[in-house]
CSV table of C-alpha atoms and ligand atoms in Angstrom, one decimal:
chain,number,residue,atom,x,y,z
A,1,MET,CA,-31.4,-7.3,7.2
A,2,THR,CA,-28.3,-5.1,7.7
A,3,ILE,CA,-25.4,-4.5,5.4
A,4,THR,CA,-23.1,-6.6,7.5
A,5,ASP,CA,-25.3,-9.7,7.4
A,6,ALA,CA,-26.4,-9.2,3.8
A,7,PRO,CA,-26.1,-12.3,1.6
A,8,ALA,CA,-22.4,-12.7,1.1
A,9,ARG,CA,-21.3,-10.9,-2.1
A,10,THR,CA,-18.0,-11.0,-0.4
A,11,GLY,CA,-15.2,-13.5,-0.5
A,12,THR,CA,-14.5,-13.0,-4.2
A,13,ALA,CA,-11.2,-14.2,-5.6
A,14,LEU,CA,-9.4,-11.9,-8.0
A,15,ARG,CA,-6.8,-13.2,-10.5
A,16,ILE,CA,-4.9,-11.0,-12.8
A,17,ARG,CA,-3.2,-12.7,-15.7
A,18,GLY,CA,-0.7,-11.2,-18.2
A,19,LEU,CA,-2.1,-7.6,-18.1
A,20,ARG,CA,-0.5,-5.4,-20.6
A,21,ARG,CA,-1.4,-1.7,-21.3
A,22,THR,CA,0.5,0.6,-23.4
A,23,PHE,CA,0.1,4.3,-24.1
A,24,GLY,CA,1.9,5.0,-27.3
A,25,SER,CA,5.5,4.0,-26.6
A,26,ALA,CA,4.9,4.0,-22.8
A,27,VAL,CA,4.4,0.5,-21.4
A,28,ALA,CA,2.3,1.1,-18.3
A,29,LEU,CA,1.6,-2.6,-17.6
A,30,ASP,CA,4.0,-5.2,-18.9
A,31,GLY,CA,2.5,-8.6,-18.3
A,32,LEU,CA,1.2,-8.1,-14.7
A,33,ASP,CA,0.2,-11.3,-12.8
A,34,LEU,CA,-1.4,-11.2,-9.4
A,35,ASP,CA,-3.7,-13.2,-7.2
A,36,VAL,CA,-5.9,-11.7,-4.5
A,37,ALA,CA,-7.5,-14.2,-2.1
A,38,PRO,CA,-11.2,-13.9,-1.1
A,39,GLY,CA,-11.6,-11.2,1.6
A,40,GLU,CA,-8.0,-10.1,1.3
A,41,LEU,CA,-6.7,-6.5,1.4
A,42,LEU,CA,-3.9,-6.1,-1.1
A,43,ALA,CA,-1.9,-2.9,-1.4
A,44,LEU,CA,-0.2,-2.0,-4.7
A,45,LEU,CA,3.0,-0.1,-4.0
A,46,GLY,CA,5.9,1.0,-6.2
A,47,PRO,CA,7.7,4.0,-7.5
A,48,SER,CA,6.0,6.7,-9.4
A,49,GLY,CA,5.1,5.5,-13.0
A,50,CYS,CA,5.3,1.8,-12.1
A,51,GLY,CA,1.7,1.2,-13.3
A,52,LYS,CA,-0.3,1.1,-10.0
A,53,THR,CA,-3.0,3.5,-11.1
A,54,THR,CA,-3.3,1.9,-14.5
A,55,ALA,CA,-3.7,-1.5,-12.9
A,56,LEU,CA,-6.5,-0.2,-10.7
A,57,ARG,CA,-8.2,1.5,-13.5
A,58,VAL,CA,-8.1,-1.7,-15.6
A,59,LEU,CA,-9.7,-3.5,-12.6
A,60,ALA,CA,-12.4,-0.8,-12.4
A,61,GLY,CA,-13.0,-0.9,-16.2
A,62,PHE,CA,-12.0,2.6,-16.9
A,63,GLU,CA,-9.0,1.5,-18.9
A,64,ARG,CA,-9.0,-1.4,-21.4
A,65,PRO,CA,-5.8,-3.6,-21.4
A,66,ASP,CA,-4.2,-4.4,-24.7
A,67,SER,CA,-4.2,-8.0,-23.5
A,68,GLY,CA,-4.6,-10.1,-20.4
A,69,GLN,CA,-7.4,-11.2,-18.1
A,70,VAL,CA,-9.1,-10.0,-15.0
A,71,LEU,CA,-10.8,-12.9,-13.4
A,72,LEU,CA,-13.4,-12.4,-10.7
A,73,ASP,CA,-14.3,-15.8,-9.3
A,74,GLY,CA,-13.1,-17.3,-12.6
A,75,GLU,CA,-15.1,-15.0,-14.8
A,76,ASP,CA,-13.1,-12.7,-17.1
A,77,ILE,CA,-14.5,-9.2,-16.6
A,78,VAL,CA,-12.3,-7.4,-19.1
A,79,PRO,CA,-15.2,-7.2,-21.7
A,80,VAL,CA,-17.7,-6.0,-19.0
A,81,PRO,CA,-18.3,-2.2,-18.9
A,82,ALA,CA,-17.3,-0.4,-15.8
A,83,ASN,CA,-20.9,0.2,-14.6
A,84,ARG,CA,-21.7,-3.5,-14.7
A,85,ARG,CA,-18.6,-4.7,-12.9
A,86,ASP,CA,-19.8,-5.0,-9.4
A,87,THR,CA,-16.8,-3.0,-8.1
A,88,GLY,CA,-16.9,-0.1,-5.7
A,89,MET,CA,-14.3,2.6,-6.0
A,90,VAL,CA,-13.0,5.4,-3.8
A,91,PHE,CA,-10.7,8.0,-5.3
A,92,GLN,CA,-8.0,10.2,-4.0
A,93,SER,CA,-9.8,13.5,-4.3
A,94,TYR,CA,-13.2,13.8,-2.7
A,95,SER,CA,-15.5,12.8,-5.6
A,96,LEU,CA,-18.9,13.4,-4.0
A,97,PHE,CA,-21.6,15.1,-5.9
A,98,PRO,CA,-21.7,18.6,-4.4
A,99,HIS,CA,-25.4,19.2,-4.9
A,100,LEU,CA,-26.4,15.9,-3.1
A,101,THR,CA,-26.4,15.4,0.6
A,102,ALA,CA,-24.3,12.6,2.2
A,103,ALA,CA,-27.3,10.3,2.3
A,104,GLU,CA,-28.2,11.0,-1.3
A,105,ASN,CA,-24.5,10.5,-2.4
A,106,VAL,CA,-24.6,7.1,-0.7
A,107,ALA,CA,-27.9,6.2,-2.2
A,108,PHE,CA,-26.9,7.4,-5.7
A,109,GLY,CA,-25.9,4.1,-7.2
A,110,MET,CA,-29.0,2.4,-5.7
A,111,ARG,CA,-31.1,5.0,-7.4
A,112,MET,CA,-29.4,4.2,-10.7
A,113,ARG,CA,-30.2,0.5,-10.1
A,114,LYS,CA,-33.8,1.4,-9.3
A,115,VAL,CA,-33.8,0.2,-5.8
A,116,ALA,CA,-37.0,1.4,-4.1
A,117,ALA,CA,-36.8,4.7,-2.2
A,118,ALA,CA,-37.6,3.3,1.3
A,119,GLU,CA,-34.9,0.7,0.9
A,120,ARG,CA,-32.4,3.3,-0.4
A,121,ARG,CA,-33.0,5.4,2.6
A,122,THR,CA,-32.6,2.5,5.1
A,123,ARG,CA,-29.5,1.3,3.5
A,124,ALA,CA,-27.9,4.7,3.2
A,125,ALA,CA,-28.6,5.4,6.9
A,126,GLU,CA,-27.1,1.9,7.7
A,127,LEU,CA,-24.0,2.6,5.7
A,128,LEU,CA,-23.5,6.1,7.2
A,129,GLN,CA,-23.8,4.4,10.6
A,130,LEU,CA,-21.2,1.8,9.5
A,131,VAL,CA,-18.6,4.5,8.5
A,132,GLY,CA,-19.2,6.4,11.8
A,133,LEU,CA,-21.4,9.2,10.4
A,134,PRO,CA,-24.9,8.4,11.6
A,135,ASP,CA,-25.9,11.9,12.1
A,136,HIS,CA,-24.5,13.5,9.0
A,137,GLY,CA,-26.8,12.2,6.2
A,138,GLY,CA,-28.4,15.6,5.7
A,139,ARG,CA,-25.2,17.5,5.2
A,140,TYR,CA,-23.8,18.5,1.8
A,141,PRO,CA,-20.1,17.8,1.0
A,142,HIS,CA,-19.0,21.3,1.7
A,143,GLN,CA,-20.4,21.0,5.2
A,144,LEU,CA,-18.1,17.9,5.9
A,145,SER,CA,-14.4,17.6,6.6
A,146,GLY,CA,-12.1,15.9,4.2
A,147,GLY,CA,-12.0,12.8,6.4
A,148,GLN,CA,-15.8,12.7,6.7
A,149,GLN,CA,-16.1,13.2,2.9
A,150,GLN,CA,-13.9,10.1,2.3
A,151,ARG,CA,-16.1,8.2,4.8
A,152,VAL,CA,-19.1,9.1,2.7
A,153,ALA,CA,-17.3,8.0,-0.5
A,154,LEU,CA,-16.5,4.7,1.2
A,155,ALA,CA,-20.1,4.2,2.2
A,156,ARG,CA,-21.1,5.1,-1.4
A,157,ALA,CA,-18.6,2.5,-2.8
A,158,LEU,CA,-20.1,-0.1,-0.5
A,159,ALA,CA,-23.7,0.7,-1.2
A,160,LEU,CA,-24.2,-1.8,-4.0
A,161,ARG,CA,-22.4,-4.6,-2.1
A,162,PRO,CA,-19.6,-4.8,-4.6
A,163,ARG,CA,-17.5,-7.9,-5.1
A,164,LEU,CA,-14.4,-5.9,-5.2
A,165,LEU,CA,-13.4,-2.7,-3.5
A,166,LEU,CA,-10.9,-0.5,-5.2
A,167,LEU,CA,-9.2,2.3,-3.3
A,168,ASP,CA,-7.1,4.8,-5.2
A,169,GLU,CA,-4.9,6.6,-2.7
A,170,PRO,CA,-8.1,7.5,-0.7
A,171,LEU,CA,-6.1,9.0,2.2
A,172,SER,CA,-3.5,11.1,0.5
A,173,ALA,CA,-5.3,14.3,0.6
A,174,LEU,CA,-6.0,14.1,4.4
A,175,ASP,CA,-3.8,15.4,7.2
A,176,ALA,CA,-1.7,13.0,9.2
A,177,GLN,CA,-3.9,12.3,12.2
A,178,VAL,CA,-7.2,11.9,10.2
A,179,ARG,CA,-5.2,9.7,7.8
A,180,VAL,CA,-4.1,7.3,10.5
A,181,ASN,CA,-7.7,7.2,12.0
A,182,LEU,CA,-9.2,6.5,8.7
A,183,ARG,CA,-6.7,3.9,7.9
A,184,GLU,CA,-7.7,1.9,10.9
A,185,GLU,CA,-11.3,2.5,10.1
A,186,ILE,CA,-11.1,1.3,6.5
A,187,ARG,CA,-9.2,-1.8,7.6
A,188,ARG,CA,-11.8,-2.5,10.4
A,189,LEU,CA,-14.7,-2.2,7.9
A,190,GLN,CA,-12.9,-4.3,5.3
A,191,LEU,CA,-12.3,-7.1,7.7
A,192,GLU,CA,-15.9,-6.9,9.0
A,193,LEU,CA,-17.4,-7.0,5.6
A,194,GLY,CA,-14.8,-9.5,4.3
A,195,ILE,CA,-14.6,-7.7,1.0
A,196,THR,CA,-11.8,-8.4,-1.4
A,197,THR,CA,-10.0,-5.1,-1.6
A,198,VAL,CA,-7.2,-3.6,-3.8
A,199,PHE,CA,-5.6,-0.4,-2.5
A,200,VAL,CA,-3.2,1.8,-4.3
A,201,THR,CA,-0.9,4.0,-2.3
A,202,HIS,CA,2.4,5.9,-2.5
A,203,ASP,CA,2.8,5.6,1.2
A,204,GLN,CA,4.6,2.5,2.2
A,205,GLU,CA,3.8,2.9,5.9
A,206,GLU,CA,0.2,2.9,5.0
A,207,ALA,CA,0.6,-0.2,2.8
A,208,LEU,CA,2.6,-2.1,5.4
A,209,SER,CA,0.3,-1.3,8.2
A,210,MET,CA,-3.0,-2.0,6.5
A,211,ALA,CA,-2.6,-4.7,4.0
A,212,ASP,CA,-2.6,-8.5,4.3
A,213,ARG,CA,-0.1,-8.6,1.5
A,214,VAL,CA,1.7,-5.9,-0.5
A,215,ALA,CA,2.4,-6.2,-4.2
A,216,VAL,CA,5.5,-4.2,-5.1
A,217,MET,CA,5.4,-3.2,-8.8
A,218,ARG,CA,8.2,-2.0,-11.0
A,219,GLY,CA,8.1,-1.1,-14.6
A,220,GLY,CA,4.6,-2.4,-15.1
A,221,ARG,CA,5.4,-5.9,-13.6
A,222,LEU,CA,5.2,-7.5,-10.2
A,223,GLU,CA,8.5,-7.4,-8.4
A,224,GLN,CA,7.3,-9.3,-5.2
A,225,CYS,CA,4.0,-9.9,-3.5
A,226,ALA,CA,4.2,-10.9,0.1
A,227,THR,CA,3.0,-10.1,3.6
A,228,PRO,CA,4.5,-6.8,5.1
A,229,ALA,CA,6.8,-8.7,7.4
A,230,GLU,CA,8.1,-11.0,4.6
A,231,LEU,CA,8.8,-8.0,2.4
A,232,TYR,CA,10.7,-6.3,5.1
A,233,ASP,CA,12.6,-9.2,6.4
A,234,ARG,CA,13.0,-11.3,3.3
A,235,PRO,CA,12.9,-9.1,0.3
A,236,ALA,CA,13.2,-11.2,-2.9
A,237,THR,CA,15.2,-8.7,-4.8
A,238,ALA,CA,17.7,-5.9,-4.0
A,239,PHE,CA,15.1,-3.5,-5.5
A,240,VAL,CA,12.5,-4.5,-3.0
A,241,ALA,CA,15.0,-4.4,-0.2
A,242,SER,CA,15.9,-0.8,-1.0
A,243,PHE,CA,12.5,0.3,-1.8
A,244,ILE,CA,10.8,-1.0,1.4
A,245,GLY,CA,12.0,0.7,4.6
A,246,THR,CA,15.4,2.2,4.9
A,247,MET,CA,18.4,0.2,3.8
A,248,ASN,CA,22.2,0.8,4.0
A,249,ARG,CA,24.5,-0.3,1.2
A,250,ILE,CA,27.8,-1.1,2.7
A,251,PRO,CA,30.9,-2.1,0.9
A,252,GLY,CA,32.2,-5.5,1.7
A,253,ARG,CA,33.6,-8.7,0.1
A,254,LEU,CA,32.5,-12.2,-0.5
A,255,ALA,CA,34.8,-14.7,1.3
A,256,PRO,CA,35.6,-18.0,-0.5
A,257,ASP,CA,33.1,-19.9,1.7
A,258,GLY,CA,30.3,-17.7,0.4
A,259,GLN,CA,29.9,-15.6,3.5
A,260,ALA,CA,30.0,-11.8,3.5
A,261,GLU,CA,32.7,-9.7,5.2
A,262,VAL,CA,31.3,-6.4,6.1
A,263,LEU,CA,33.0,-3.9,8.6
A,264,GLY,CA,35.2,-6.7,9.9
A,265,VAL,CA,32.3,-9.1,10.7
A,266,THR,CA,31.5,-12.3,8.8
A,267,LEU,CA,27.8,-12.7,7.9
A,268,PRO,CA,25.7,-15.3,6.2
A,269,VAL,CA,24.3,-14.3,2.8
A,270,ASP,CA,20.7,-14.8,1.7
A,271,GLY,CA,20.2,-15.2,-2.0
A,272,PRO,CA,22.6,-14.8,-4.9
A,273,ALA,CA,25.8,-13.0,-4.2
A,274,ALA,CA,28.4,-13.9,-6.9
A,275,GLY,CA,30.7,-11.0,-7.5
A,276,ALA,CA,29.1,-8.9,-4.8
A,277,THR,CA,31.1,-5.9,-3.6
A,278,ALA,CA,28.5,-4.4,-1.3
A,279,PHE,CA,25.7,-5.7,1.0
A,280,LEU,CA,22.4,-4.4,2.3
A,281,LEU,CA,21.8,-3.9,6.0
A,282,ARG,CA,18.9,-2.3,7.8
A,283,PRO,CA,19.6,0.5,10.3
A,284,GLU,CA,18.4,-1.7,13.2
A,285,ALA,CA,21.0,-4.3,12.1
A,286,LEU,CA,23.9,-2.1,13.0
A,287,ASP,CA,25.4,-1.7,16.5
A,288,VAL,CA,27.2,1.6,17.4
A,289,THR,CA,29.8,1.7,20.2
A,290,ALA,CA,31.9,4.5,21.6
A,291,ASP,CA,35.4,5.3,20.1
A,292,GLY,CA,36.7,4.1,16.8
A,293,PRO,CA,37.2,5.2,13.2
A,294,ASP,CA,33.7,6.2,12.3
A,295,THR,CA,32.1,9.6,13.0
A,296,VAL,CA,28.5,10.6,14.0
A,297,ILE,CA,27.3,13.3,11.6
A,298,GLY,CA,23.7,13.8,12.8
A,299,SER,CA,20.7,12.2,14.6
A,300,SER,CA,17.0,12.3,14.5
A,301,PHE,CA,14.7,11.4,17.4
A,302,HIS,CA,11.8,9.1,16.8
A,303,GLY,CA,10.5,8.5,20.3
A,304,ALA,CA,11.6,5.1,21.4
A,305,SER,CA,14.5,5.0,18.9
A,306,THR,CA,16.9,7.5,17.5
A,307,ARG,CA,18.4,7.3,14.1
A,308,LEU,CA,22.1,8.2,13.9
A,309,ARG,CA,23.9,9.2,10.6
A,310,VAL,CA,27.3,8.0,10.7
A,311,ARG,CA,30.3,8.4,8.3
A,312,LEU,CA,32.3,5.3,8.1
A,313,ALA,CA,36.1,5.4,7.9
A,314,ASP,CA,35.9,4.7,4.2
A,315,GLY,CA,33.5,7.7,3.6
A,316,THR,CA,30.3,5.6,3.3
A,317,GLU,CA,27.4,7.2,5.1
A,318,VAL,CA,25.1,4.8,7.0
A,319,LYS,CA,22.0,5.1,9.2
A,320,ALA,CA,21.8,3.1,12.5
A,321,ASP,CA,18.8,2.9,14.8
A,322,LEU,CA,19.5,2.8,18.5
A,323,PRO,CA,17.2,2.9,21.5
A,324,SER,CA,17.0,6.6,22.3
A,325,HIS,CA,18.4,6.1,25.8
A,326,ALA,CA,21.5,4.6,24.2
A,327,ALA,CA,21.9,7.1,21.4
A,328,GLY,CA,22.0,10.1,23.7
A,329,ALA,CA,25.7,9.3,24.3
A,330,PHE,CA,26.5,10.0,20.6
A,331,GLY,CA,26.4,13.6,19.6
A,332,ALA,CA,27.4,14.9,16.2
A,333,GLY,CA,31.2,14.6,15.9
A,334,ALA,CA,31.5,11.6,18.2
A,335,ALA,CA,34.0,9.0,17.3
A,336,VAL,CA,32.3,5.6,17.2
A,337,THR,CA,32.5,2.0,15.7
A,338,VAL,CA,29.7,0.7,13.6
A,339,ARG,CA,29.4,-3.1,13.5
A,340,PRO,CA,26.8,-5.3,11.8
A,341,GLN,CA,24.8,-7.7,14.0
A,342,ARG,CA,25.2,-11.3,13.0
A,343,ARG,CA,22.1,-11.5,10.7
A,344,PRO,CA,21.9,-12.8,7.1
A,345,VAL,CA,22.4,-10.0,4.6
A,346,LEU,CA,21.5,-9.6,0.9
A,347,ALA,CA,24.1,-8.7,-1.7
A,348,ALA,CA,23.4,-5.3,-3.2
A,349,GLY,CA,22.6,-5.5,-6.9
A,350,GLU,CA,23.5,-3.0,-9.5
A,351,GLU,CA,20.2,-1.3,-9.2
A,352,ALA,CA,20.2,-0.8,-5.3
B,8,LIG,P1,2.1,7.4,-9.7
B,8,LIG,O1,2.5,6.8,-8.5
B,8,LIG,O2,3.0,8.6,-10.1
B,8,LIG,O3,0.6,7.8,-9.7
B,8,LIG,P2,1.6,5.0,-11.1
B,8,LIG,O4,2.5,3.9,-10.6
B,8,LIG,O5,0.2,5.0,-10.6
B,8,LIG,O6,2.4,6.4,-10.9
B,8,LIG,P3,0.5,5.0,-13.7
B,8,LIG,O7,-0.2,6.3,-13.5
B,8,LIG,O8,-0.1,3.7,-13.8
B,8,LIG,O9,1.7,4.8,-12.7
B,8,LIG,O10,1.4,5.2,-15.1
B,8,LIG,C1,2.3,4.2,-15.6
B,8,LIG,C2,2.9,4.7,-16.9
B,8,LIG,O11,2.0,4.9,-17.9
B,8,LIG,C3,3.7,6.0,-16.7
B,8,LIG,O12,4.8,6.0,-17.5
B,8,LIG,C4,2.7,7.0,-17.2
B,8,LIG,O13,3.3,8.1,-17.7
B,8,LIG,C5,2.0,6.2,-18.3
B,8,LIG,N1,0.5,6.7,-18.5
B,8,LIG,C6,-0.4,6.4,-17.6
B,8,LIG,N2,-1.6,6.9,-18.2
B,8,LIG,C7,-1.4,7.4,-19.4
B,8,LIG,C8,-2.1,8.1,-20.4
B,8,LIG,N3,-3.4,8.3,-20.2
B,8,LIG,N4,-1.5,8.5,-21.5
B,8,LIG,C9,-0.1,8.3,-21.6
B,8,LIG,N5,0.7,7.7,-20.7
B,8,LIG,C10,0.1,7.2,-19.6
């Protein structure tokens, strides 16, 4: 039997209900509710201090909530100690045992659970193969690169066939290229094993590119949980709109018919807009044409697209994305006109 056709310990449903955790007067989790479907990869994303790490530590059993439930397939695991929770965890910093080889690291949990030596060896080899390191079992952590160490840590986390995989910024210490490769690798493995996974990251590109759904947290609560495309295209709140991707806040007014008037264009409005005096528009929702009252103040090249920074006639600074072949015409100082494309916009809240 191989790891991949092992009896399914996968497909576990996770439900988080009313989690609250305080540290003195600091409220790290303030009634967090979240559902993770069997086999889903959910990313927890949010500004620093929003409670992501605390949430993950509560799931792992390293932190006890003041109140609330963590239900794994309906069973509340809050009273269950960390080492009996059936969760695998990968941390940000390489947390391998330095005096054990890669294979021994992978087999460590199995040894604790008194799995027979021959079976431990077979499974450790299988897992190292699974994470792309079939020939590295005999190496010590200091003989492995950062990316390889995280692969070993991943194999170790999977060794006991956990019901829940918890990843705490596992890629943040790695350099850009390794990071992107390992990102794809983790996702491939997670899909292959069908293991329910919660991933904490600071990096929204990472969250949006890897996750089935992303939970955006704010102040210890859930702000919105949705697929990456939904979060980007239909943010539920002005906070999510501004937090995910780049967003322009452009002054405008609400016409009596409820539509927005922004830079001389009338646009439909999504969501509540009463009293709005500014609207949110993505850089790719702005067109730039030659001549006019606005001024290009800079640009950055991103391959297929180029981002122009433009100062509008009223002094507002905006970012507009253009195909690079079109943006070439607009150098710093060029007089241009910025106009929104006719797409629905959100009203900017106080917080945006
Ligand atoms: P970051 O992205 O910066 O890692 P985070 O979203 O993971 O932040 P947490 O680490 O969960 O946030 O912290 C949430 C809040 O709880 C913060 O205000 C933090 O200062 C506080 N906090 C977390 N752990 C402790 C602790 N052990 N003692 C006191 N306060 C804590």
